Structure formats: structure tokens, C-alpha cells
Coordinates of C-alpha atoms in Angstrom, one line a residue:
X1 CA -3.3 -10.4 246.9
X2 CA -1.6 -7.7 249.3
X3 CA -3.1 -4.1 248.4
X4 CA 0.3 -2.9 246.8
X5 CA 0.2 -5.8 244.6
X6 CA -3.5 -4.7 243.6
X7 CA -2.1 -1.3 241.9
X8 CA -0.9 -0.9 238.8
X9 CA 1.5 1.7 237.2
X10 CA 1.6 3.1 233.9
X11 CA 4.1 6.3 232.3
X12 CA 2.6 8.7 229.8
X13 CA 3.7 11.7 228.6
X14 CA 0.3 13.2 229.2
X15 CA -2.7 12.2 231.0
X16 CA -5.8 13.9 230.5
X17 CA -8.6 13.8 233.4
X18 CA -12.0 13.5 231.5
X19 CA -13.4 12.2 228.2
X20 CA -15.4 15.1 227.3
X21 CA -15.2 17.0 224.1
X22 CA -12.4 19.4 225.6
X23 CA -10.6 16.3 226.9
X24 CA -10.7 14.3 223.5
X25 CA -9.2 17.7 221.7
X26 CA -6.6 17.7 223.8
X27 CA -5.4 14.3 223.8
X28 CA -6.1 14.8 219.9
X29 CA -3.2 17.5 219.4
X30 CA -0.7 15.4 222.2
X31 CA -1.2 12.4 219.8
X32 CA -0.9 14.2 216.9
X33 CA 2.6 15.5 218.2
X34 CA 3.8 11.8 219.1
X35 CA 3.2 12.2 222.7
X36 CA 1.8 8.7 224.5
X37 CA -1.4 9.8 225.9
X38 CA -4.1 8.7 228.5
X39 CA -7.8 10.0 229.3
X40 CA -9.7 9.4 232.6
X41 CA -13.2 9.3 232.6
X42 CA -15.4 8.2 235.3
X43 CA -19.1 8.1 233.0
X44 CA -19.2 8.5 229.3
X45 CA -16.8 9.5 227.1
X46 CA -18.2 12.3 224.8
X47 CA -19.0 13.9 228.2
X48 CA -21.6 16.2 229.0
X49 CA -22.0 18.1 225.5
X50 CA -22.6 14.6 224.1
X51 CA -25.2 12.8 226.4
X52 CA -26.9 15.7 228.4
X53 CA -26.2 19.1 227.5
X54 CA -25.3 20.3 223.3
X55 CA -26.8 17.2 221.3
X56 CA -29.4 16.3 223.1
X57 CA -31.0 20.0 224.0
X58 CA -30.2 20.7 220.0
X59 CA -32.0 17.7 218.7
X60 CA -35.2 18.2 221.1
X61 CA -35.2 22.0 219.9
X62 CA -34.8 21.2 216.3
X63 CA -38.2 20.4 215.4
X64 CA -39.5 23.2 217.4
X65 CA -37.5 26.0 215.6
X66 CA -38.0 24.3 212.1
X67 CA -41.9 23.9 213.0
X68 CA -42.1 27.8 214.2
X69 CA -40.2 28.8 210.8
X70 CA -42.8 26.8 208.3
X71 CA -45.8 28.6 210.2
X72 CA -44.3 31.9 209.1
X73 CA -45.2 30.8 205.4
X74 CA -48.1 31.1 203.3
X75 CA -48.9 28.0 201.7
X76 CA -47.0 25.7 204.5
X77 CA -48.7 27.1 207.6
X78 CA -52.1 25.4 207.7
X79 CA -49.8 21.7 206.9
X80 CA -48.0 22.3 210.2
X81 CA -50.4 23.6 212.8
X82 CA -50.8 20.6 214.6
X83 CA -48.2 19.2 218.0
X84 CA -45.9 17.8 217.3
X85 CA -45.1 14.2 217.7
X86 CA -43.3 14.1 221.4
X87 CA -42.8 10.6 220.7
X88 CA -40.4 11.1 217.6
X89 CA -39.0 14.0 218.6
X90 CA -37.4 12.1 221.7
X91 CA -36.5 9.3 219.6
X92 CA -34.6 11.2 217.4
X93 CA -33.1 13.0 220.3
X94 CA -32.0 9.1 221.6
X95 CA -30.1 8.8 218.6
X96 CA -28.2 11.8 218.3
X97 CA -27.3 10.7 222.1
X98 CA -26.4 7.4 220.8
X99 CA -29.1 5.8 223.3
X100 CA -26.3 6.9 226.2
X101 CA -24.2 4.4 224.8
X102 CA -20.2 6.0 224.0
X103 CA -19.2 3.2 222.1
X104 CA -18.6 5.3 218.9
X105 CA -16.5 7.1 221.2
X106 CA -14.7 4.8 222.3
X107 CA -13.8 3.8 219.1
X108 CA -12.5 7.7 218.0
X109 CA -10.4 7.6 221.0
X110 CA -8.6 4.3 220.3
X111 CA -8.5 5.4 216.6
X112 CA -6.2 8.7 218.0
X113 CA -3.9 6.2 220.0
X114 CA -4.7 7.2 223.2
X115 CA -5.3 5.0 226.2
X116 CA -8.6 5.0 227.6
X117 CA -8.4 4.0 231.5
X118 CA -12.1 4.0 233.0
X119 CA -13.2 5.2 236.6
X120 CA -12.6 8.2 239.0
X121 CA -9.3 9.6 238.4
X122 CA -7.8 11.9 240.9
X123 CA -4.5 13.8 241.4
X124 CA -2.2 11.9 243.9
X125 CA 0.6 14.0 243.8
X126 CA 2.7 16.3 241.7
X127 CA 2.0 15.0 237.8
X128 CA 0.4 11.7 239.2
X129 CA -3.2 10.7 239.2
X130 CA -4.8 7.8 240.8
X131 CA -7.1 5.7 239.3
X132 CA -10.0 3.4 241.1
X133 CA -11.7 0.8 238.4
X134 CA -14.7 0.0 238.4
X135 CA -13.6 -3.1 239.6
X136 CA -11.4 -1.5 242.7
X137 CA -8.4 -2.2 240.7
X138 CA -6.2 1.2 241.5
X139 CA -3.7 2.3 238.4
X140 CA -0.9 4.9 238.8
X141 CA -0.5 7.3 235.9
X142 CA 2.5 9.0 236.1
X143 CA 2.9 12.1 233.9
X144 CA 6.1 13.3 232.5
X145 CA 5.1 16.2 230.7
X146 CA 1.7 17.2 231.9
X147 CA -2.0 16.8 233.7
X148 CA -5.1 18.5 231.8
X149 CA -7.8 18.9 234.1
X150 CA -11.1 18.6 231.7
X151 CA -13.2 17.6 234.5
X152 CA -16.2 20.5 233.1
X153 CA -18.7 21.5 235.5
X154 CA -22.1 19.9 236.9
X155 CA -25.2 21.8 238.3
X156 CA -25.4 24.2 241.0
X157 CA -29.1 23.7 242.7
X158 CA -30.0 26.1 245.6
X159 CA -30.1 25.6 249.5
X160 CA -33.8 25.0 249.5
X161 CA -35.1 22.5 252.5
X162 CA -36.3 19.1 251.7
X163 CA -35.0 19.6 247.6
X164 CA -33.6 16.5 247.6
X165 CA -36.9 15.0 248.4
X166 CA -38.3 17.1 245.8
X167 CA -35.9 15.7 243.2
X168 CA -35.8 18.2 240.7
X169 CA -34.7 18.4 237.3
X170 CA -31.2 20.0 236.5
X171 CA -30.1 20.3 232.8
X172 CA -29.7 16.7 232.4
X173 CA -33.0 15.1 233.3
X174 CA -34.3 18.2 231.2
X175 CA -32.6 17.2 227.9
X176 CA -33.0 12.7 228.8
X177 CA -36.6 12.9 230.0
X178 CA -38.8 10.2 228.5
X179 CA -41.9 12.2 228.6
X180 CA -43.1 15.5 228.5
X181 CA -44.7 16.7 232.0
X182 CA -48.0 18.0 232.0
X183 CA -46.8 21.1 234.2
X184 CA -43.1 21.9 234.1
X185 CA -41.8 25.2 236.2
X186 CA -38.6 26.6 234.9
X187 CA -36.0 28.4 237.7
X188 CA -33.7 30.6 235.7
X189 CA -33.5 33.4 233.0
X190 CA -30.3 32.1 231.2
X191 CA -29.3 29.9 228.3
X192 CA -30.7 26.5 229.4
X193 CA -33.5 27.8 231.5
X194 CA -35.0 29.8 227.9
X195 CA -33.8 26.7 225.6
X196 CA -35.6 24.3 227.9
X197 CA -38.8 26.5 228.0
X198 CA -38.9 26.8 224.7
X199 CA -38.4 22.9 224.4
X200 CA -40.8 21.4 226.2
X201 CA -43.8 23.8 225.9
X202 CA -44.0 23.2 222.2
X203 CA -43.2 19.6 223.1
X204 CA -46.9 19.3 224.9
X205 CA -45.7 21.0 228.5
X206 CA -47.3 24.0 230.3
X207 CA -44.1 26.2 231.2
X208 CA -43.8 28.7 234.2
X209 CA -40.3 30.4 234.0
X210 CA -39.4 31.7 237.1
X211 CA -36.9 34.5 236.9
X212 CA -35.4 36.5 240.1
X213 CA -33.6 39.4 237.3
X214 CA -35.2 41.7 235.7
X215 CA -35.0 39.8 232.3
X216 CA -33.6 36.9 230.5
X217 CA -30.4 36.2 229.3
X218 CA -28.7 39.3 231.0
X219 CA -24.8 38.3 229.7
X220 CA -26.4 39.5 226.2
X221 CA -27.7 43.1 224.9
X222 CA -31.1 43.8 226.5
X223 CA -32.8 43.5 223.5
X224 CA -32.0 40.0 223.2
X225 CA -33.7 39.0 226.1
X226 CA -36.5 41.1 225.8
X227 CA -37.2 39.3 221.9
X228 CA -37.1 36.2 223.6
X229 CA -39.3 36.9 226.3
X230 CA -42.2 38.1 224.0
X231 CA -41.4 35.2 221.7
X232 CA -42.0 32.5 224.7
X233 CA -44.5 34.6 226.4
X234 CA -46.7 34.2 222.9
X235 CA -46.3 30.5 222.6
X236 CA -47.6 30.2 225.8
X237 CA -45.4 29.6 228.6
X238 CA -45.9 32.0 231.8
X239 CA -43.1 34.3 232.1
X240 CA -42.6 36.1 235.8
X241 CA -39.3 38.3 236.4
X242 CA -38.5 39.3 239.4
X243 CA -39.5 36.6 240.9
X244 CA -37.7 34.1 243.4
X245 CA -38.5 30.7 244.8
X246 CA -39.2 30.3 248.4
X247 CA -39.7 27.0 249.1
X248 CA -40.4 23.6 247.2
X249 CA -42.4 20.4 248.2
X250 CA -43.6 17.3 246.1
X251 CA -47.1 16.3 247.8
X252 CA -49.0 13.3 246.7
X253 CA -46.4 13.6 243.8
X254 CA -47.1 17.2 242.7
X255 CA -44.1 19.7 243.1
X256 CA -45.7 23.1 245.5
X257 CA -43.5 25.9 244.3
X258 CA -44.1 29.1 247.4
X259 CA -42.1 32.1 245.7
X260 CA -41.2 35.5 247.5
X261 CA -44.4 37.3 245.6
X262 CA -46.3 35.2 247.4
X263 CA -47.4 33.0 244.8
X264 CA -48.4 29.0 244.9
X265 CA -47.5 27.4 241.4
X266 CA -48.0 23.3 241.1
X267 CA -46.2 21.2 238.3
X268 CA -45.6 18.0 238.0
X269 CA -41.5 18.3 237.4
X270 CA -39.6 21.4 238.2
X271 CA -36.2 22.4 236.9
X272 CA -33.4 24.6 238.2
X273 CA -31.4 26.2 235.6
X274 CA -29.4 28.3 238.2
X275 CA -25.4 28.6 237.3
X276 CA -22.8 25.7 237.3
X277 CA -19.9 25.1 239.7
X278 CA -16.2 23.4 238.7
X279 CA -16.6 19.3 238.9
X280 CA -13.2 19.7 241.1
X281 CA -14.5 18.5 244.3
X282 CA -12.9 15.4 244.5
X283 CA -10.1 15.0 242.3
X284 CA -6.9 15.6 244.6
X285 CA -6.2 19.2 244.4
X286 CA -5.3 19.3 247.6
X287 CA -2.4 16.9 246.9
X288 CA -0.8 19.5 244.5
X289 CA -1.6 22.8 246.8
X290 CA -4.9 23.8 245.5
X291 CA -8.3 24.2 246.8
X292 CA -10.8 21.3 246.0
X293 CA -13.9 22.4 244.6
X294 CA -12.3 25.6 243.0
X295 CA -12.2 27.1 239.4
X296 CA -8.8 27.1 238.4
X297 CA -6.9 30.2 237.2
X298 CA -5.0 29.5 234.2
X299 CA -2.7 31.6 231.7
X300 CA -3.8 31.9 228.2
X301 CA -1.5 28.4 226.8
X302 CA -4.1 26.8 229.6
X303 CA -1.6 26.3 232.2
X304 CA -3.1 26.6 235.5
X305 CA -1.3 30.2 237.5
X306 CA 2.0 29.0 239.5
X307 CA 2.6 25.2 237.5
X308 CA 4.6 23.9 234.9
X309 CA 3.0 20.7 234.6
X310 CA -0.9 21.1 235.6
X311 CA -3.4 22.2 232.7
X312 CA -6.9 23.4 233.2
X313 CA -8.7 23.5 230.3
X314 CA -12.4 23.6 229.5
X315 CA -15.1 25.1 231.6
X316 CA -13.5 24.5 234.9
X317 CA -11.2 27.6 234.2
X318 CA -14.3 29.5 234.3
X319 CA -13.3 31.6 231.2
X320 CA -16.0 30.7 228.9
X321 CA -18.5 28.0 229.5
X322 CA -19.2 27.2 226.1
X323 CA -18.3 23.5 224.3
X324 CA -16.9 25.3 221.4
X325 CA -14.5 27.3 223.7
X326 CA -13.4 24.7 225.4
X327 CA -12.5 22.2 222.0
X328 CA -10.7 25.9 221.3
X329 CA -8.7 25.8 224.7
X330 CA -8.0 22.3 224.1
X331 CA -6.4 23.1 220.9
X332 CA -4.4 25.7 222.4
X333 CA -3.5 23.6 225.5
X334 CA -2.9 20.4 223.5
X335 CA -0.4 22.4 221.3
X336 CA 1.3 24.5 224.2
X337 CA 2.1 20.8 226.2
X338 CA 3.5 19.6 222.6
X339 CA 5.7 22.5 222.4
X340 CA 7.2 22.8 225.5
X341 CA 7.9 18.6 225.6
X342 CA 10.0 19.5 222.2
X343 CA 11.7 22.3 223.8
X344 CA 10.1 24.3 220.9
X345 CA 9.4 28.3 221.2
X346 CA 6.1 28.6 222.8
X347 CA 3.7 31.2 221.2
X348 CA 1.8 32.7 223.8
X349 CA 1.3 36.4 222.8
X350 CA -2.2 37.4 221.6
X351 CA -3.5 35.7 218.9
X352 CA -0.3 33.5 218.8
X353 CA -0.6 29.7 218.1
X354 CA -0.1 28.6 222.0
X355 CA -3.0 31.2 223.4
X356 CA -6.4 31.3 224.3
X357 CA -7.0 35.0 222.6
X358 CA -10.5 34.8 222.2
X359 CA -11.8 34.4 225.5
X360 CA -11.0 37.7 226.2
X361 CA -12.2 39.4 223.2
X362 CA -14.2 37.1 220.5
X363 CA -16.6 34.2 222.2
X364 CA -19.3 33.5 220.3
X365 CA -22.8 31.8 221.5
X366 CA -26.0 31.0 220.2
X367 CA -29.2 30.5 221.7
X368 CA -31.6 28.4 220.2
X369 CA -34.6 29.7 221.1
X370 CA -37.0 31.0 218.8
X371 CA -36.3 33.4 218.0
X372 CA -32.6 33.0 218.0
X373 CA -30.1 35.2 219.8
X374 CA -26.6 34.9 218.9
X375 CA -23.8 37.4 220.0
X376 CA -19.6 37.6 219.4
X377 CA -17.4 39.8 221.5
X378 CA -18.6 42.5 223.8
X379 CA -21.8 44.1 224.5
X380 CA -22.0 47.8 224.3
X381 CA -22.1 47.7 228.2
X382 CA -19.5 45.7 228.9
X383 CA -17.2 47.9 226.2
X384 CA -18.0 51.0 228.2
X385 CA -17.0 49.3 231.3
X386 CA -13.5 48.6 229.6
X387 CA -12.7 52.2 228.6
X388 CA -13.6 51.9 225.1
X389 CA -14.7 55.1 223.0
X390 CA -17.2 53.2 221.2
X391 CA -20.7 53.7 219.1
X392 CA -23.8 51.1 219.1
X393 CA -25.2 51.2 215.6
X394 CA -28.4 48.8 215.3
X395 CA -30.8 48.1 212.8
X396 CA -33.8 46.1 212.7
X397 CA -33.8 42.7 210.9
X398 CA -36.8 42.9 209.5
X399 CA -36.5 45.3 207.1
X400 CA -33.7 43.3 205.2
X401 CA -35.2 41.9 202.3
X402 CA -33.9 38.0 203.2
X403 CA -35.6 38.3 207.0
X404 CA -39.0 39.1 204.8
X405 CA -38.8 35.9 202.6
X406 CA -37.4 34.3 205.0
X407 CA -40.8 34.1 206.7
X408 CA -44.2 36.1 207.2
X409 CA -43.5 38.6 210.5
X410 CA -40.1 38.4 211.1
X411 CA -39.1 40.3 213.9
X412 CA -35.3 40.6 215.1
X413 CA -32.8 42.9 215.8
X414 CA -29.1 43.7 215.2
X415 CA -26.1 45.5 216.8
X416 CA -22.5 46.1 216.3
X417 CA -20.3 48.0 218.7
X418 CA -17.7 49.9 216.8
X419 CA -14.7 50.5 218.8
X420 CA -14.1 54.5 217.7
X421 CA -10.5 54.9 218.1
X422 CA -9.6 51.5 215.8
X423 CA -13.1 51.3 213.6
X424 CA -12.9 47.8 214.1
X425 CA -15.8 46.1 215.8
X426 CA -15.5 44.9 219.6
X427 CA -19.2 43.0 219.1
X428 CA -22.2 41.9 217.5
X429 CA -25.5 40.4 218.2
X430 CA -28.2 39.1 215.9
X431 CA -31.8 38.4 217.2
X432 CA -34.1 36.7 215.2
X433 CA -34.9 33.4 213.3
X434 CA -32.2 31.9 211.6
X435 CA -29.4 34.0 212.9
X436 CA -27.5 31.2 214.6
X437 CA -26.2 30.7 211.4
X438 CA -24.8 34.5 210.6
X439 CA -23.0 34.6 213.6
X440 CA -19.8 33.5 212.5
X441 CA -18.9 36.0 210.0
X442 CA -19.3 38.1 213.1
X443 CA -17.0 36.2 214.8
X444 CA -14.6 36.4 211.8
X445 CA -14.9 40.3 212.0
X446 CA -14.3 40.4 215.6
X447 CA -11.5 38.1 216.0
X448 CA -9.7 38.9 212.9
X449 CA -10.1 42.7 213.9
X450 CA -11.0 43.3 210.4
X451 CA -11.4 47.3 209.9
X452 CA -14.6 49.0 208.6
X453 CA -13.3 50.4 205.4
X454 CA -12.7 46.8 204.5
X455 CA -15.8 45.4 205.7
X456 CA -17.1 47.4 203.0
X457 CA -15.9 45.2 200.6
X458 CA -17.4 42.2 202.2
X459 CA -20.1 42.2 199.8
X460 CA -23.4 40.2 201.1
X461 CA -25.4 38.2 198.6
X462 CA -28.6 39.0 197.6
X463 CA -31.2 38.2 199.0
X464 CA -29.9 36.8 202.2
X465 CA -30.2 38.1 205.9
X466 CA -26.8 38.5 205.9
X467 CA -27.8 41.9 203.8
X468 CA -28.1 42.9 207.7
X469 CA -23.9 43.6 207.7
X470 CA -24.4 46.1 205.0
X471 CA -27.4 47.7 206.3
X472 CA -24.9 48.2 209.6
X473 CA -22.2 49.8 207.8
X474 CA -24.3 52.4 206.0
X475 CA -26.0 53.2 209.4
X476 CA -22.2 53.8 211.2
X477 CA -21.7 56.3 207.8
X478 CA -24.2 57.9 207.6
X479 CA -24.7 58.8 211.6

């Protein structure tokens, strides 16, 4: 068999390059509009939120939070002052990956109509992308409406000598390890480096977390990190800001961490939670004009800046890493590319049906740490950096009367940031146990732009944390 006669060619109205959540979304709204679909994926479909990032890090922190929680009560406290069972905790976390098996799916996929096509896609040519099987076998998908690139992002580790030798832990080993390491050092102050402190100390680990800020978890308010840091620092792990790694060497199977303070640290893993980069490296861009290994600028329906055919949707825009965001995006996306194959009116003004509003002005995140931190919108700093006339009005948690039953010692700490000129809020963040779950009526206030004098009349029930949002309001009155 000649190599031409070893390629394959297939014509859909969209193809979609990766099977992760944002992926699935979009080829979700194409199929719903009629539109013949394919998805690319070179691993697992379900992607990274699935088998090493979202479910995983969720299910290994559950027990932790829900453990941390039943100590703050009288009468449950002495029942739950023991370890907890490593052993359980990572079997549990097996199942909620499905065991790294994407069967299930699979199955979702192929229940939405779309065509699967397995191996490393890449973009041959102006709404083309290449295929290579595993088996070598190469397949042509031709596009006629449009390419969504939903490739996500992978691990930046830094230009250390000899790492590779080292082989360190990024954010998946630290969410699929089998075991808990006797000594684990942490590089990082952000979402996965705290999460993954929090983790695996109470999972049987002594935790170093290295930080070269000042604090952690500096894309929040100050406070939020600060909470967290006293929260980790009292369960045991070794917090050091301002602190950088030197160099790093495994000897007789120990990892020999040298920082800039002039410290030795040994471990027996070490992970480096230290930013992400845009899995674009080697999937053709340069066959359609564009820089391999870049993020890709997009409008707000998703379309990437200067095409009428290519899509970048998910975290490879770099607009907001979050899985949530991206399933949003793909929404948007998936309906944008249905519209325009119709020839229907594309709604692309703010908050319009075809565009990606709220990552400008209402992403929300959660932290699960304990305690939580979960913010919506802007922080006071970054509204002053916009030009908004606006007023901080915090509060402390732990004076409404569901943070007290909700456990002995609750500490926490709210803020809103009242935009002065609209009295509409611009952000909010919630620290403290449980908040993870207040957050959205944040969101709903932010997003929907929902004045204050109404917000009055959102009435909080009695006796819930959620008393917090009055507590707010009659602070912004009465100051």
C-alpha cells in the first residue's frame, strides 16, 4: 500500500481538536444544531479536568475539608481525631477518575452523534486537520464551517539543571499518586500548589511550600491568602514566602532542594506548581499563519483575532483558566459556529447569546482549601486599576450567626466592591469554611448587575452563612 492510499478523508461541518470538557461542550451545541461533528483527542477523552486536574484534586480534598469541618464540633470532634485512611481516600479518588479509563466517555460522545477519531490531530492547512492513528493510519478532516482549538494547557516546570533527572511532580502525578510521600516540597503560592498542600499533609505527608511572592494566592484579595496561609501553617505544613528554588538533585533517591535563602530542604517527591503554558506546540499553527506554542487571541463568540473559520476556545485563549469558563466559552463558541453556518444574526454584544461576557467581568473560582476562598468579578485592586469609583465594604464571617453553628472557631472573611457611580457590585470574595458553596449568588449579583436597592430584597434565610450578604449591605448603608 502506497502512502496516499494509506490516508483517509472525511468532511464535517466542524471538527473539534480535543476531548476535554470544553471540547465535548462544544461539539454538544454543533450537534445540537444539526451540524456533523468530529473531536480529536490524542489521550483521554474527558481531558485534563477529568483524569488529572478538577475530579481527582476534588475527591483527594474531600475528606480532608469534611474531616477539618466535624473537628470544629462538640460532640463529633474526639470521633474524628485520628488520620485518615490514605488508602480509601485514594481509592475513592480512582473512581471518581474512572480508574483512567474514558469509556463512560466515550459512550456520552457517541450518544451526542459526534465522531470520535483517536490520535494527534494537527492543523494541515486552512480548515483541515491531520490525523496520525495510533496505528499510523493518517485521516483528513476537512472542515466546512469551522476548527475549535480545545487543546487546554499542560505544565510549565522551570529551567532548573538536571530536573529531568529529578523527575518532579507537576499537577498530574500530584492528584494520580499511589502513595502519600513521607516528605513532599510544594513550588508555588497559587491554586494547585495550596490545594495540593492541603491534600497531602492531612493525607500522612510532611509539606514544605515554597513560595518566591510575598503570599499565596495573589490573583485574590490579600486576605484570602493570608487565611489560608495561617490555616496550612496550623495543620502543619512549613510555609516560606519569599523564597525561590536554586537548584534540585535526587541523591540515593532523595530530592536536595538548595533555595536562594540559602536553605537545604530534603523530600522524598517535589512538586512544581508554577503557571501553565498553551498545549499549541505541535498542532500546525504554522500552516494557518500563526505561531506554534502561542495563546491564541480570540474575540468574545471565541473566534480566534483575523479568522472566519478557526475557534480557540478553553484555556488556550488564556482568558480564564478555569474548567467552568471554558464549558462557558464552549457554549458560546458552539452556538456562534451554529449561527453563522445558518446564516442566522450573530449576538455578540455584551451579555448577548454568542459572547463570552463574563470573562471580562464575572469569573468565579473556588479554592478548596480549608479554609475555602472563593471570589466572583474584581478585586478591589484590580477595580481601581480600571478607573472605577468604588468602595470595599467587608465584614467578618464569623460573627454571622450560621458561620457559628456552622462550627466551633470559625474564622473567615468577606468583601464586596461596590462600584459607586452604578451601586452595583464589580466583586466579592468569601473566606472561610463552606463558602465554596455561597459563591454563586455572588456570581448572580455580579453578572446580572443586579443593583443594591434590590439586593435588599434578596432576603437570606435564617440561620445560614449566607446572612453574610445582609450583614454587607447594612455595612455599605450605614458607612
Amino acid at each position: 500500500m502506497t502512502e496516499t492510499e494509506n490516508i483517509a478523508h472525511s468532511t464535517y461541518d466542524v471538527v473539534v481538536l480535543g476531548a476535554g470538557p470544553v471540547g465535548e461542550n462544544v461539539a454538544d451545541r454543533t450537534r445540537a444544531a444539526g451540524l456533523s461533528t468530529a473531536v480529536v483527542e490524542s489521550e483521554l477523552v474527558g481531558g485534563e479536568c477529568s483524569y488529572w486536574a478538577c475530579m481527582p484534586s476534588k475527591a483527594l480534598l474531600r475528606p480532608v475539608i469534611a474531616q477539618a469541618d466535624a473537628r470544629r464540633l462538640p460532640g463529633l470532634s474526639a470521633s474524628v481525631q485520628g488520620h485518615l485512611d490514605t488508602a480509601a481516600v485514594l481509592a475513592r479518588r480512582d473512581y471518581f477518575t474512572s480508574n483512567w479509563q474514558d469509556d463512560g466517555q466515550v459512550g456520552w460522545l457517541e450518544s451526542v452523534g459526534a465522531d470520535l477519531h483517536r490520535g494527534h490531530g494537527r492543523l494541515s492547512g486552512e480548515r483541515t486537520v491531520t490525523v496520525i492513528g495510533p496505528d499510523g493510519v493518517r485521516t483528513v478532516l476537512t472542515a466546512r464551517h469551522a476548527v475549535a482549538v480545545c487543546t487546554g494547557t499542560r505544565a510549565v516546570l522551570p529551567d532548573l539543571p538536571g530536573l529531568d533527572d529529578v523527575k518532579p511532580w507537576t499537577s498530574r502525578e500530584a492528584t494520580s499518586a499511589k502513595a502519600a510521600p513521607g516528605r513532599l516540597v510544594v513550588v508555588g503560592g497559587g491554586v494547585v500548589a495550596t490545594e495540593m498542600a492541603t491534600a497531602w499533609q492531612a493525607l500522612g505527608s510532611q509539606v514544605t511550600l515554597l513560595v518566591r511572592g510575598k503570599g499565596l494566592l495573589n490573583r485574590m484579595e490579600p486576605f484570602a491568602g493570608e487565611l489560608v496561609a495561617e490555616a496550612l501553617t496550623e495543620a502543619g505544613v512549613s510555609v516560606r514566602t519569599g523564597t525561590s528554588v536554586e537548584s534540585v538533585t535526587r541523591e540515593n533517591g532523595t530530592v536536595v532542594v538548595l533555595t536562594d535563602t540559602g536553605d537545604r530542604i530534603e523530600a522524598d517527591e517535589i512538586l512544581f506548581a508554577t503557571g501553565r503554558a498553551p498545549r499549541t506546540d505541535d498542532i500546525g499553527l504554522d500552516t494557518v499563519g500563526r505561531e506554534p506554542g502561542s495563546w491564541l487571541e480570540v474575540d468574545d463568540s471565541l473566534r480566534v483575532t483575523g479568522s472566519d473559520w478557526l475557534y480557540a476556545v478553553g484555556d488556550v485563549n488564556h482568558r480564564a483558566l478555569l474548567t467552568h469558563q471554558g464549558k462557558y466559552q464552549a457554549r458560546i463558541a458552539g452556538s456562534a459556529i451554529a449561527a453563522r453556518a445558518s446564516g442566522a444574526p450573530v449576538h455578540a454584544d455584551p451579555w448577548g447569546a454568542h459572547a463570552a461576557t463574563a470573562d471580562h467581568d464575572a469569573v468565579p473560582q473556588v479554592v478548596f482549601t480549608d479554609p475555602e476562598a472563593a471570589a466572583v468579578g474584581l478585586s478591589l485592586a484590580e477595580a481601581e486599576q480600571a478607573g472605577h469609583r468604588v468602595r470595599a465594604v467587608d465584614y467578618d464571617l464569623a460573627s454571622v450567626s450560621g458561620a457559628g453553628l456552622y462550627g466551633d472557631g470559625y474564622r473567615g472573611r468577606a468583601r464586596m466592591v461596590v462600584d459607586l457611580e452604578r451601586e452595583i457590585l464589580l466583586g466579592v470574595t468569601f473566606v472561610g469554611p463552606g463558602v465554596g458553596e455561597l459563591i454563586h449568588s455572588a456570581t448572580i449579583a455580579v453578572a446580572g448587575q443586579v443593583p443594591i436597592s434590590r439586593l435588599w430584597h434578596a432576603v437570606p434565610s435564617y440561620p445560614t452563612i449566607s446572612e453574610v450578604w445582609l450583614r454587607l449591605l447594612e455595612a455599605y448603608r450605614d458607612n
